[in-house]
Short mmCIF file of C-alpha atoms in Angstrom, two decimals:
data_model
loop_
_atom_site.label_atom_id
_atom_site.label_comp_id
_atom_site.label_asym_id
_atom_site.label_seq_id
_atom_site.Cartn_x
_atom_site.Cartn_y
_atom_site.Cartn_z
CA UNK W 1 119.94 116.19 120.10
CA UNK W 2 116.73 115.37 121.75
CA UNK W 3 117.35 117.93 125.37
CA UNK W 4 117.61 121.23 124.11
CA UNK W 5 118.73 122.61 127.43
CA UNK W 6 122.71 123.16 127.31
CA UNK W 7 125.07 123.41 130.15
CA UNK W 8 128.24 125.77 129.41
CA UNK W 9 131.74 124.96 130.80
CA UNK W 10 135.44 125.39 130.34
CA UNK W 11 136.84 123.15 128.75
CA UNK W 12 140.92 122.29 128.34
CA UNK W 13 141.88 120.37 125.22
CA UNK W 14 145.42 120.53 123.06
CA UNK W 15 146.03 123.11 121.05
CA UNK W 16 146.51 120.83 117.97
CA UNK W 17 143.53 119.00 118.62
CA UNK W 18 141.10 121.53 118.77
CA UNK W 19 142.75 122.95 114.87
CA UNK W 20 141.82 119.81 114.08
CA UNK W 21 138.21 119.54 115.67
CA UNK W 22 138.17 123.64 113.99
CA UNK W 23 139.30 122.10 110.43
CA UNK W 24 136.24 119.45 110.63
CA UNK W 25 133.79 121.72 112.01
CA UNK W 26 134.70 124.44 109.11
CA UNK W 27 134.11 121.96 106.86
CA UNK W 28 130.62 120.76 108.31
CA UNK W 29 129.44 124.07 108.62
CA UNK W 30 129.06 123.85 112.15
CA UNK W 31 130.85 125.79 115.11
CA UNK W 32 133.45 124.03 117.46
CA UNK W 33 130.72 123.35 120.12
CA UNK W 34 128.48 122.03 117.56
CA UNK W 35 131.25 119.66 116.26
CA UNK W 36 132.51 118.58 119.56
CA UNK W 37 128.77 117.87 120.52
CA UNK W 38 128.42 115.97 117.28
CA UNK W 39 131.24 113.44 117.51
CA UNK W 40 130.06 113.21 121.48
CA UNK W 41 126.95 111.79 120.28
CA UNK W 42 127.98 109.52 117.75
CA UNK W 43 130.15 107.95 120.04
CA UNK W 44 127.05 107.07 122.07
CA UNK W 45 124.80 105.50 119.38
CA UNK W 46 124.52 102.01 119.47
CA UNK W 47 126.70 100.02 117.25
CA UNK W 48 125.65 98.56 114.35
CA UNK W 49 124.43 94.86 115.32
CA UNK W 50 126.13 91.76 114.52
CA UNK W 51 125.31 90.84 110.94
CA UNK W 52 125.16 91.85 107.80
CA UNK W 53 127.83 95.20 107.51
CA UNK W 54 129.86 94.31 110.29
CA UNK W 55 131.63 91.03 108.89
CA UNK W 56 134.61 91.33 111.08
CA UNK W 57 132.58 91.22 114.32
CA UNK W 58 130.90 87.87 112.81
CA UNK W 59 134.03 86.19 112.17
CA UNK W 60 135.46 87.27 115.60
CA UNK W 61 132.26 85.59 116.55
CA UNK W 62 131.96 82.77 114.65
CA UNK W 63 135.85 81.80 115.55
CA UNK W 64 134.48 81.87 119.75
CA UNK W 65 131.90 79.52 119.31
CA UNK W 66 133.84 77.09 117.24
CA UNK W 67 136.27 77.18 120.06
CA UNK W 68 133.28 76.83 122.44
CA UNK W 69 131.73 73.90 120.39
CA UNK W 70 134.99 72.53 120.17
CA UNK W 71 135.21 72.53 123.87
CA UNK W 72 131.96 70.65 124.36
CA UNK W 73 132.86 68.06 121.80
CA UNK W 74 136.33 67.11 123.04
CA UNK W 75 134.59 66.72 126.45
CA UNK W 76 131.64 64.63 124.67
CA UNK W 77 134.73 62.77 123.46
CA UNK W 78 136.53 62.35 126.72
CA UNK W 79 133.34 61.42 128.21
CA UNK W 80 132.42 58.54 125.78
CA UNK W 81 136.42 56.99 126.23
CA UNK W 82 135.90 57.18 129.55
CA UNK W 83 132.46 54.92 129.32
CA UNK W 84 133.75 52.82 126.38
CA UNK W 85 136.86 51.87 129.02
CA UNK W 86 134.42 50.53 131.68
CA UNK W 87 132.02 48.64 128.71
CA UNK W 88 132.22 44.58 128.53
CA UNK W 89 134.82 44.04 125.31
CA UNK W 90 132.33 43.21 122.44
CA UNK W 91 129.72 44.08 123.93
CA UNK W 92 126.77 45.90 122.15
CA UNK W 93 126.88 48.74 124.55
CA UNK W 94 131.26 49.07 123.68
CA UNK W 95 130.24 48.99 119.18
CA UNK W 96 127.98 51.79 120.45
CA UNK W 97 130.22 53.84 122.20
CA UNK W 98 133.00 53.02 119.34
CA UNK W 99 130.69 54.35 116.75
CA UNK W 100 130.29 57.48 119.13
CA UNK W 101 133.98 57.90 119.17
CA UNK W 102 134.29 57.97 115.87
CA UNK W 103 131.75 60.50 115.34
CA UNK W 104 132.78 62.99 118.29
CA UNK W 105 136.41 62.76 115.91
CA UNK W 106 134.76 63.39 113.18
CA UNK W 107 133.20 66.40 114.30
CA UNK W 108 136.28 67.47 116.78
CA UNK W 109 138.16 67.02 113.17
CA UNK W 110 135.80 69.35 111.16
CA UNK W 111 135.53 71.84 114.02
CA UNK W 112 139.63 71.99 113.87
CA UNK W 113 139.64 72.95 110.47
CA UNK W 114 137.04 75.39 111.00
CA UNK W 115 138.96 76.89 113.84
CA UNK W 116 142.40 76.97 111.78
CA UNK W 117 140.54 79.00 108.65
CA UNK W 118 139.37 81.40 111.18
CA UNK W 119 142.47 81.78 112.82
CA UNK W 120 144.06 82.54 109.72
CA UNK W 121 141.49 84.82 108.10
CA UNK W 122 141.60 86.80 112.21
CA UNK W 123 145.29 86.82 111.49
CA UNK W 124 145.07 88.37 108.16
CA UNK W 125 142.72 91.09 109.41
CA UNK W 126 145.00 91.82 112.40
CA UNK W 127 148.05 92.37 109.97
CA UNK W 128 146.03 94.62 107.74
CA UNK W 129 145.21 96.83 110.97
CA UNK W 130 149.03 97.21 111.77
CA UNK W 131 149.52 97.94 108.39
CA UNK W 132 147.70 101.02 109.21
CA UNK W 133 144.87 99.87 106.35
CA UNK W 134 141.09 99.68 106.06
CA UNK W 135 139.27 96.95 106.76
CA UNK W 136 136.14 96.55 105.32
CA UNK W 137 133.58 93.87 104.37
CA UNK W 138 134.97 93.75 100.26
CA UNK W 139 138.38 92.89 102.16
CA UNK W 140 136.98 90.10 104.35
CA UNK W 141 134.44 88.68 101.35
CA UNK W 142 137.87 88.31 99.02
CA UNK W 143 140.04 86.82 102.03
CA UNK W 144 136.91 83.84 102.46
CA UNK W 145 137.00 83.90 98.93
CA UNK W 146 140.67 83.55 99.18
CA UNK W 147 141.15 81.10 101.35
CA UNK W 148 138.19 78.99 99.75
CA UNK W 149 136.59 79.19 103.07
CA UNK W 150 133.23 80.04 102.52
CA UNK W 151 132.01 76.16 103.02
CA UNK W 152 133.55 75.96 106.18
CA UNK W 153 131.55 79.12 107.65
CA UNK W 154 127.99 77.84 106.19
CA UNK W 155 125.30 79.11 104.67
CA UNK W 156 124.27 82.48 106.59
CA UNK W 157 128.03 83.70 105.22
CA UNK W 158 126.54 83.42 101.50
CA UNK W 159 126.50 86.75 100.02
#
């Protein structure tokens, strides 16, 4: 605490809840108020950033832009059908746009995959969570691990 000026108030709360907040502040060695005042600021600290320690916020983030660069491509890919369709037949300018295709699949292809690891490895975590158990970074390392995923999620998910 940083302001050491303190404003007093009532304050209702249920009875088994504040045992509880009396249990943890017994063994902190604090007082109620100095518990209560504790978890109040905690809850207002940043979070820690996305990165390293927080593995679960990367993949949630990691799955959104695939979808996001999946997006882009299959428009890229609509885009380039759409030109091919009005190019001459044989013409230099309709190879081009064929060899565009082909890439934009490619990459719409590899992006899939991507997406469906993610999906899976967000749907593993999620069933964990119901299951009422912890998720931590260990849990997600061994599910990429797992799943043989770690390619798929390049190099800034090496360990």
């Amino acid at each position: 605490m940083t302001d050491t000026a303190f404003h007093q108030f009532k304050l209702r709360m249920p009875l088994d809840l504040f045992r509880r907040l009396e249990g943890e502040a017994d063994s902190s060695n604090r007082s109620v108020s100095s518990e209560i005042i504790q978890r109040l600021e905690e809850s207002f600290r940043p979070r820690e950033p996305e990165g390293k320690g927080n593995l679960e916020s990367r993949v949630h983030a990691h799955y959104t832009s695939t979808l996001e660069t999946l997006a882009i491509l299959q428009a890229l890919h609509e885009a380039h059908s759409a030109e091919l369709e009005q190019a001459k037949p044989r013409s230099k300018e309709a190879k081009e746009l064929s060899a565009k295709l082909e890439l934009d699949s490619t990459a719409i292809d590899r992006f899939n995959v991507q997406r469906t690891a993610l999906f899976h490895l967000i749907g593993m975590i999620a069933i964990e969570k119901a299951y009422g158990r912890p998720v931590t970074d260990e849990f997600i390392e061994e599910l990429i691990d797992r799943f043989n995923v770690r390619y798929l999620l390049g190099h800034t998910w090496s360990r």
